[in-house]
Amino acid sequence: MKPALLVLFLLSSLFPTVRGAELKLPRGAPEAEGVDPAGVVALANAFSKIDAVHSFILVRHGKVVAEAWWKPYTADDVHIMYSATKSFTSTAIGLAQAEGRLSINDKVLSFFPDLAPKEPSHNLQEMRIRDLLAMASGHQKDTMDRLREHPDSEWRRAYLALDVENKPGTHFIYNSGNSYMLGAIITKLTGQTTEEYLEPRLFAPLGIEKHPWPKTAEGVSLGEGGLLLTTESLAKFGLLYLQKGMWDGKRLLPESWVEQVQERQSSTGGNPDSNWDYGYGFQFWRNKGGGYRADGAFGQFSFILPKYDVVLAVTCGTSNTAGVMDAVWANLVPALHYVALPANPAADDEMHSVLAKLALPAASGEAHSAREAAVSRQSYACPENEQQLKSVRVDFSGANPVITFVDADGAHAITCGRGDWVRGTTDYQKHVSGLFDYSPQGIAACGAWSSEDTYVAKLCFDETPYTITMTMKFDGDRLVLDTEQNLRFGARKRPQIVATKETNP
């Protein structure tokens, strides 16, 4: 066991309140920290109108003053960070520079001479680490898709082989390949993945115990988007930056680095109505409403607002990420005051009541159907299909229905609550995001009969932004299966599958 992990283990043995859970931030009353509870309620209500926010934690003056999870998501769930991961990769670079392992002015090629093209272009030779950090590598478009398509999984070599159309440092383009190469530099220097490098330097000091982070075949953490964290861990990360690199009285990050990451290192546009046109730092976005943020696809945020001494961590599964940010500026910022507010027990009670009731919509309809007995435990064989489903079976005989999917990876039994969510783990749809999945992963499922012959199941992969809705129409000897994903890099509706009844053994 690593020394830092051993320390945390011993602490958890001495203090049972933290056993089996991550070390928590201190809690405080919102009014005592100058936060109007009515503003928190307004924020939660605004979030509830967006499909869908999964959680948030609000930290003021170093204390959590409000926290919420939309059922079935919970405080203990890790959640895929997508591009908020980039800010952690950037942090590793800042730490490596502080240790004298590199300078952000170092040339990228100097770390990979054995992978360089035979005749590297002038622009490639001039590319620096700081250009990767600022998304100003000189490429004309994002390189990540071309890396993923490389047949031998040598992503570093593939990156260095690409044309660099512009002079590095002069042309901003959001380029996830740059973030991957930052992680590759950490691994080249240290012999560790970015996750391993950050363990004693960031995760352990912040009390972040759960941080699964997949890596590629060449041993590099997916620094562009693969990290999974709890909402509170995401809030801790933001708080470290809010505190200018200090944590529990100790300096973890140089203050100069914290200043650099939030400065406008690249200009991103000039549209004042866009949340992405206020400049880019070192793998952090600058906010429309002031401050800066770690920002991941589908609404994974750690908002760092130094002016208000606030961190707001948010996880979502939405394509309306601008709406999430606008809700923060419109509802939270007006609720922040620079002095403590008078205690207001009624407002506190209302806030806690609202936050406790938050939930994503479960499947709607009837708990039972007269058709159940006829179709229960009947297996339906699927024709060849892009989901690679071989058969589907639903057992309605128990307290909760159990759907068994058989696909290329084997059989997967998922219990669906009757009108409410039932949690479990699964290997089914282990490529649900298509990019950063690992297996097994958490799932929460519920189902209901929308009509006498149609059963609708909602499968919420609660470590991701994704929920899959499967509509099963039992039509004689056929099962007509329609599948739709709430979010997807591609078509959300999958091709319909018409399965046929198998003869029971």
XYZ file of C-alpha atoms in Angstrom:
505
model
C 0.000 0.000 0.000
C 1.283 3.475 -0.867
C 2.313 5.567 2.201
C -0.353 8.238 1.574
C -3.054 5.610 1.259
C -1.762 3.877 4.405
C -2.115 7.127 6.341
C -5.715 7.507 5.177
C -6.415 3.891 6.092
C -5.057 4.377 9.615
C -7.061 7.567 10.023
C -10.219 5.779 8.971
C -9.528 3.139 11.634
C -9.185 5.780 14.332
C -12.207 7.798 13.275
C -15.176 5.567 12.385
C -17.183 8.538 11.101
C -15.099 8.545 7.930
C -14.716 4.784 7.492
C -15.815 3.644 4.045
C -16.346 7.210 2.853
C -14.211 10.076 1.665
C -13.120 12.725 4.140
C -15.767 15.433 4.112
C -15.553 19.194 3.954
C -16.928 21.088 6.958
C -20.606 22.014 6.816
C -22.183 25.353 7.701
C -25.506 27.168 7.731
C -26.028 29.239 4.574
C -27.009 32.456 6.403
C -23.910 32.279 8.607
C -21.815 32.291 5.437
C -23.777 35.078 3.760
C -25.893 32.888 1.470
C -29.633 33.459 1.166
C -31.383 30.035 1.307
C -34.078 31.393 -1.018
C -31.404 31.794 -3.695
C -30.376 28.164 -3.256
C -34.011 27.125 -3.716
C -34.243 29.289 -6.838
C -31.072 27.658 -8.176
C -32.386 24.148 -7.493
C -35.707 24.977 -9.149
C -33.920 26.401 -12.187
C -31.754 23.297 -12.390
C -34.836 21.074 -12.179
C -36.181 22.685 -15.335
C -33.071 21.545 -17.181
C -32.972 17.960 -18.404
C -31.059 16.942 -16.358
C -28.912 18.161 -13.454
C -27.714 15.339 -11.221
C -26.108 17.088 -8.245
C -24.542 20.200 -6.833
C -22.462 21.220 -3.826
C -22.133 24.877 -2.831
C -19.086 25.888 -0.793
C -18.855 29.349 0.786
C -15.913 30.464 2.928
C -14.647 26.885 2.905
C -17.868 25.321 4.192
C -20.552 23.338 2.383
C -23.749 25.351 2.826
C -25.997 23.446 0.411
C -25.850 20.083 -1.357
C -28.301 18.116 -3.443
C -28.584 14.990 -5.556
C -31.416 14.245 -7.930
C -32.521 10.684 -7.185
C -31.258 8.082 -8.175
C -27.882 9.848 -7.983
C -26.331 9.889 -4.504
C -23.476 11.538 -2.630
C -21.354 8.395 -2.835
C -21.578 8.047 -6.624
C -18.555 8.812 -8.742
C -19.458 10.585 -11.966
C -17.538 10.772 -15.233
C -15.935 14.205 -15.438
C -15.410 14.372 -19.190
C -13.345 17.469 -19.993
C -13.263 18.671 -16.394
C -10.536 16.004 -16.300
C -8.369 18.382 -18.306
C -8.025 20.677 -15.302
C -6.606 17.789 -13.251
C -4.145 16.975 -16.028
C -3.112 20.625 -16.044
C -2.615 20.447 -12.280
C -0.189 17.548 -12.762
C 1.833 19.727 -15.150
C 1.901 22.548 -12.595
C 3.138 20.179 -9.905
C 5.789 18.695 -12.198
C 7.049 22.183 -12.986
C 7.169 23.041 -9.281
C 9.289 19.925 -8.720
C 11.712 20.997 -11.439
C 10.824 18.105 -13.732
C 9.823 20.348 -16.620
C 9.167 23.891 -17.719
C 6.012 24.826 -19.567
C 8.313 26.442 -22.128
C 9.853 23.052 -22.967
C 9.316 21.829 -26.519
C 6.884 18.940 -26.818
C 9.143 17.005 -29.194
C 11.931 16.975 -26.613
C 9.973 14.375 -24.628
C 9.319 12.028 -27.543
C 12.348 12.019 -29.878
C 11.807 8.334 -30.630
C 8.225 8.970 -31.785
C 8.892 12.029 -33.925
C 8.378 11.984 -37.700
C 11.556 11.662 -39.765
C 11.232 15.258 -40.919
C 9.217 17.155 -38.301
C 7.730 20.424 -39.485
C 8.938 23.731 -38.124
C 5.617 24.277 -36.330
C 5.824 20.894 -34.629
C 9.385 21.609 -33.537
C 8.293 24.934 -32.024
C 5.281 23.550 -30.097
C 5.689 24.019 -26.317
C 3.924 22.582 -23.288
C 2.317 25.985 -22.694
C 0.773 25.793 -26.162
C -0.869 22.487 -25.258
C -2.122 23.964 -21.973
C -3.633 27.001 -23.708
C -5.211 24.977 -26.552
C -2.953 26.810 -28.958
C -0.922 23.911 -30.361
C -1.378 25.206 -33.908
C -3.714 22.496 -35.164
C -6.640 23.562 -37.308
C -9.112 21.201 -35.581
C -9.383 18.830 -32.642
C -7.029 15.890 -33.072
C -8.690 13.439 -30.681
C -10.843 11.552 -33.168
C -7.818 10.927 -35.356
C -5.896 9.553 -32.382
C -8.728 7.174 -31.486
C -8.844 5.934 -35.062
C -5.143 5.046 -35.106
C -5.001 1.303 -35.800
C -2.132 0.384 -33.462
C -3.276 2.543 -30.486
C -0.035 4.528 -30.574
C -1.751 7.821 -29.856
C 1.413 9.779 -29.073
C 2.997 8.831 -32.386
C -0.274 9.559 -34.186
C -0.456 13.045 -32.619
C 3.101 13.918 -33.618
C 2.463 12.734 -37.184
C -0.416 15.178 -37.740
C -0.033 18.428 -39.639
C 0.379 21.532 -37.479
C -1.183 24.088 -39.775
C -0.639 27.226 -37.664
C 2.190 28.682 -35.670
C 1.895 27.330 -32.093
C 0.727 29.921 -29.605
C -1.257 31.934 -32.151
C -4.394 29.918 -32.908
C -6.955 28.688 -30.349
C -8.834 25.510 -31.091
C -10.300 23.286 -28.413
C -8.163 20.208 -28.880
C -8.519 17.203 -26.570
C -5.463 15.628 -28.136
C -3.402 18.363 -26.471
C -4.661 17.254 -23.060
C -3.821 13.653 -23.810
C -0.276 14.666 -24.710
C 0.075 16.560 -21.423
C -0.696 13.319 -19.627
C 1.740 11.504 -21.888
C 4.469 13.950 -20.840
C 3.758 13.225 -17.163
C 4.042 9.495 -17.824
C 7.224 9.934 -19.862
C 8.878 11.917 -17.055
C 7.702 9.904 -14.066
C 6.972 6.393 -15.305
C 3.541 6.807 -13.702
C 0.088 7.522 -15.033
C -1.295 10.956 -14.218
C -3.567 9.282 -11.664
C -0.611 7.617 -9.938
C 1.419 10.822 -10.009
C -1.423 12.854 -8.480
C -2.250 10.307 -5.767
C 0.199 11.524 -3.096
C 0.288 15.114 -4.356
C -3.424 15.880 -4.801
C -5.872 13.066 -4.142
C -4.535 11.890 -0.775
C -4.048 15.388 0.727
C -7.607 16.340 -0.311
C -9.029 13.101 1.086
C -10.186 11.931 -2.349
C -10.253 8.147 -2.123
C -12.363 7.277 -5.167
C -10.883 8.462 -8.446
C -11.063 5.743 -11.133
C -9.255 6.953 -14.224
C -8.944 4.655 -17.259
C -5.762 4.615 -19.307
C -4.888 3.745 -22.877
C -3.042 0.719 -24.207
C 0.171 2.765 -24.097
C -0.262 3.378 -20.356
C -1.370 7.023 -20.390
C -4.310 8.252 -18.303
C -7.159 9.540 -20.430
C -6.260 13.072 -19.462
C -8.746 14.619 -21.857
C -11.832 13.231 -20.152
C -11.599 9.901 -18.330
C -11.555 10.758 -14.610
C -14.469 9.814 -12.332
C -15.091 11.635 -9.038
C -17.786 12.250 -6.462
C -19.400 15.681 -6.481
C -17.691 16.543 -3.208
C -14.297 15.619 -4.635
C -14.954 17.953 -7.542
C -15.820 20.673 -5.012
C -12.593 20.010 -3.078
C -10.580 20.450 -6.248
C -12.208 23.810 -6.888
C -11.633 24.819 -3.271
C -7.914 24.077 -3.558
C -7.726 26.574 -6.419
C -9.967 29.067 -4.636
C -7.524 28.910 -1.707
C -4.661 29.682 -4.121
C -3.103 26.251 -3.776
C -3.325 25.991 0.019
C -4.978 23.056 1.796
C -5.242 22.491 5.538
C -2.488 25.016 6.153
C -0.093 23.442 3.645
C 0.853 24.567 0.164
C 0.045 21.962 -2.470
C 0.227 24.169 -5.570
C 2.368 27.246 -6.244
C 0.276 30.408 -6.054
C 1.879 31.546 -9.308
C 0.466 28.451 -11.023
C -3.029 29.142 -9.704
C -2.770 32.656 -11.102
C -1.593 31.425 -14.487
C -4.306 28.821 -15.032
C -7.067 31.405 -14.650
C -5.498 34.122 -16.781
C -6.587 34.610 -20.388
C -3.928 32.535 -22.109
C -5.969 32.299 -25.321
C -8.749 34.423 -26.742
C -11.796 32.308 -27.582
C -14.129 34.767 -29.265
C -16.037 37.957 -28.766
C -19.706 37.061 -28.314
C -20.806 38.377 -24.885
C -23.834 36.058 -24.914
C -21.688 32.927 -24.950
C -20.302 31.303 -21.807
C -17.272 30.150 -23.826
C -16.142 33.519 -25.185
C -14.348 34.932 -22.140
C -10.993 33.331 -22.759
C -9.188 30.123 -21.919
C -6.491 29.608 -19.304
C -4.383 26.509 -18.807
C -7.061 23.815 -19.271
C -9.613 25.960 -17.426
C -12.336 28.135 -18.954
C -12.933 31.708 -17.817
C -16.485 32.489 -16.702
C -18.988 34.914 -18.140
C -19.951 35.745 -14.557
C -16.365 36.155 -13.312
C -13.858 33.597 -12.066
C -13.050 30.389 -13.910
C -14.088 26.756 -14.088
C -13.271 23.168 -14.837
C -15.784 22.310 -17.564
C -16.811 18.894 -18.861
C -19.239 17.712 -21.536
C -22.898 17.382 -20.599
C -22.516 19.687 -17.595
C -19.682 18.652 -15.269
C -18.473 21.837 -13.582
C -16.362 23.147 -10.772
C -17.044 26.886 -10.713
C -14.336 28.846 -8.896
C -15.552 32.337 -8.000
C -12.834 34.197 -6.070
C -14.827 37.439 -5.938
C -17.466 35.693 -3.836
C -15.228 33.129 -2.080
C -17.417 30.424 -3.607
C -17.000 27.050 -5.249
C -19.946 25.350 -6.911
C -19.542 21.770 -8.117
C -22.222 20.475 -10.480
C -22.752 17.175 -12.304
C -25.305 16.782 -15.075
C -26.549 14.821 -18.020
C -27.653 17.641 -20.287
C -26.936 19.137 -23.674
C -28.036 22.520 -22.279
C -24.818 23.320 -20.473
C -25.176 27.023 -21.239
C -28.510 26.891 -19.419
C -26.820 25.418 -16.357
C -24.312 28.260 -16.296
C -26.925 30.921 -16.896
C -28.954 29.514 -13.983
C -25.917 30.013 -11.744
C -25.419 33.632 -12.770
C -29.143 34.420 -12.527
C -29.981 32.650 -9.260
C -26.915 31.971 -7.160
C -24.857 35.127 -7.574
C -27.669 37.453 -6.335
C -28.015 35.254 -3.237
C -24.399 35.852 -2.154
C -23.747 38.549 0.454
C -20.507 39.783 1.939
C -21.788 39.676 5.517
C -23.574 37.023 7.519
C -27.361 37.072 7.309
C -29.773 36.744 10.229
C -30.724 33.171 11.031
C -33.930 32.167 9.238
C -35.110 28.712 10.376
C -38.178 28.786 8.124
C -36.079 29.494 5.027
C -33.586 26.822 6.069
C -36.377 24.277 6.477
C -37.791 25.125 3.071
C -34.378 24.822 1.444
C -33.667 21.425 3.002
C -37.168 20.212 2.141
C -36.804 21.218 -1.513
C -33.342 19.711 -1.851
C -34.372 16.431 -0.203
C -37.181 15.869 -2.711
C -35.183 16.339 -5.908
C -35.453 13.412 -8.308
C -35.227 12.574 -11.977
C -38.558 11.419 -13.433
C -39.065 7.689 -13.029
C -40.868 5.611 -15.633
C -44.530 6.615 -15.719
C -47.472 4.264 -16.109
C -48.998 1.289 -14.332
C -47.042 -1.062 -12.094
C -48.778 -4.124 -13.557
C -50.505 -5.271 -16.746
C -52.805 -8.174 -17.561
C -50.222 -9.113 -20.214
C -47.500 -9.856 -17.636
C -48.253 -13.543 -17.076
C -48.257 -14.327 -20.801
C -44.877 -12.740 -21.538
C -43.046 -13.239 -18.260
C -39.833 -15.307 -18.558
C -40.307 -15.595 -22.312
C -37.087 -15.178 -24.272
C -37.123 -13.232 -27.543
C -34.337 -13.766 -30.071
C -32.979 -10.670 -31.787
C -31.855 -10.464 -35.400
C -28.426 -9.014 -36.100
C -28.360 -5.436 -34.783
C -25.932 -2.623 -34.020
C -26.440 -3.033 -30.256
C -25.231 -6.642 -30.589
C -28.234 -7.854 -28.608
C -28.850 -11.573 -29.004
C -31.955 -11.960 -26.858
C -34.177 -10.189 -24.336
C -36.249 -11.649 -21.525
C -38.362 -10.016 -18.793
C -39.367 -11.829 -15.622
C -42.393 -10.122 -14.094
C -43.060 -12.784 -11.431
C -41.188 -11.187 -8.540
C -41.614 -8.050 -6.507
C -39.672 -6.186 -9.201
C -39.282 -7.095 -12.884
C -35.901 -8.405 -14.009
C -34.774 -7.776 -17.592
C -32.085 -10.095 -18.926
C -30.185 -8.884 -21.948
C -27.850 -11.266 -23.733
C -25.282 -9.569 -25.953
C -21.745 -10.072 -27.182
C -20.450 -9.702 -23.614
C -22.793 -12.292 -22.073
C -26.018 -12.192 -20.023
C -26.933 -9.120 -17.979
C -29.795 -9.223 -15.461
C -31.128 -5.801 -14.418
C -33.783 -5.342 -11.736
C -36.292 -2.564 -12.460
C -38.270 -0.988 -9.656
C -42.017 -0.723 -10.093
C -42.339 3.032 -10.237
C -39.138 3.735 -8.323
C -35.430 3.269 -8.890
C -33.591 0.090 -7.893
C -29.807 0.351 -7.793
C -27.218 -2.240 -8.696
C -24.140 -2.807 -10.856
C -23.883 -4.142 -14.377
C -21.600 -4.996 -17.265
C -24.395 -4.197 -19.701
C -23.689 -1.342 -22.096
C -20.158 -1.073 -20.783
C -19.497 1.201 -23.746
C -22.490 3.415 -22.985
C -20.477 6.613 -23.538
C -18.326 5.116 -26.257
C -15.249 6.879 -24.888
C -14.314 6.470 -21.233
C -16.278 3.529 -19.843
C -15.076 0.932 -17.441
C -16.858 -2.129 -16.112
C -18.726 -3.008 -13.982
C -20.489 0.271 -13.324
C -23.434 1.489 -11.309
C -26.966 1.337 -12.618
C -30.367 2.373 -11.318
C -33.464 1.096 -13.129
C -37.212 1.491 -13.004
C -40.092 0.489 -15.251
C -43.820 0.804 -15.822
C -46.502 -0.237 -18.292
C -47.380 2.715 -20.511
C -50.198 0.622 -21.995
C -51.436 -2.948 -21.613
C -48.929 -4.316 -24.149
C -46.007 -1.881 -23.723
C -43.447 -1.903 -20.925
C -41.022 1.027 -20.599
C -37.759 0.637 -18.690
C -35.423 3.471 -17.735
C -31.800 2.449 -17.176
C -29.793 5.184 -15.465
C -26.054 4.535 -15.569
C -25.444 6.532 -12.424
C -21.685 6.946 -12.814
C -22.299 8.686 -16.139
C -24.623 11.326 -17.603
C -26.545 8.621 -19.463
C -30.037 7.169 -19.150
C -31.331 4.674 -21.683
C -35.083 4.321 -22.212
C -36.159 0.972 -23.643
C -39.731 0.644 -24.880
C -40.828 -2.979 -25.239
C -44.054 -3.700 -27.087
C -45.260 -7.295 -26.787
C -47.045 -8.044 -30.044
C -48.042 -11.698 -30.354
C -44.855 -13.686 -30.898
C -42.832 -10.506 -31.388
C -41.103 -8.087 -29.079
C -40.637 -4.680 -30.695
C -37.779 -2.912 -28.947
C -37.144 0.828 -29.284
C -34.064 2.228 -27.575
C -33.301 5.891 -26.972
C -30.430 7.446 -25.045
C -30.821 10.836 -23.368
C -27.392 11.917 -24.648
C -24.990 10.416 -27.116
C -22.094 11.329 -29.364
C -24.211 10.245 -32.302
C -27.867 9.453 -32.920
C -29.815 9.134 -29.671
C -32.425 6.804 -31.142
C -31.029 3.403 -31.988
C -32.419 1.326 -34.869
C -35.553 -0.566 -33.871
C -35.165 -4.264 -33.059
C -37.981 -6.731 -33.781
C -37.288 -9.889 -31.765
C -39.195 -13.160 -32.087
C -40.316 -15.579 -29.416
C -38.034 -18.489 -28.721
C -39.338 -21.917 -27.784
C -38.923 -22.405 -24.058
C -36.628 -25.303 -23.149
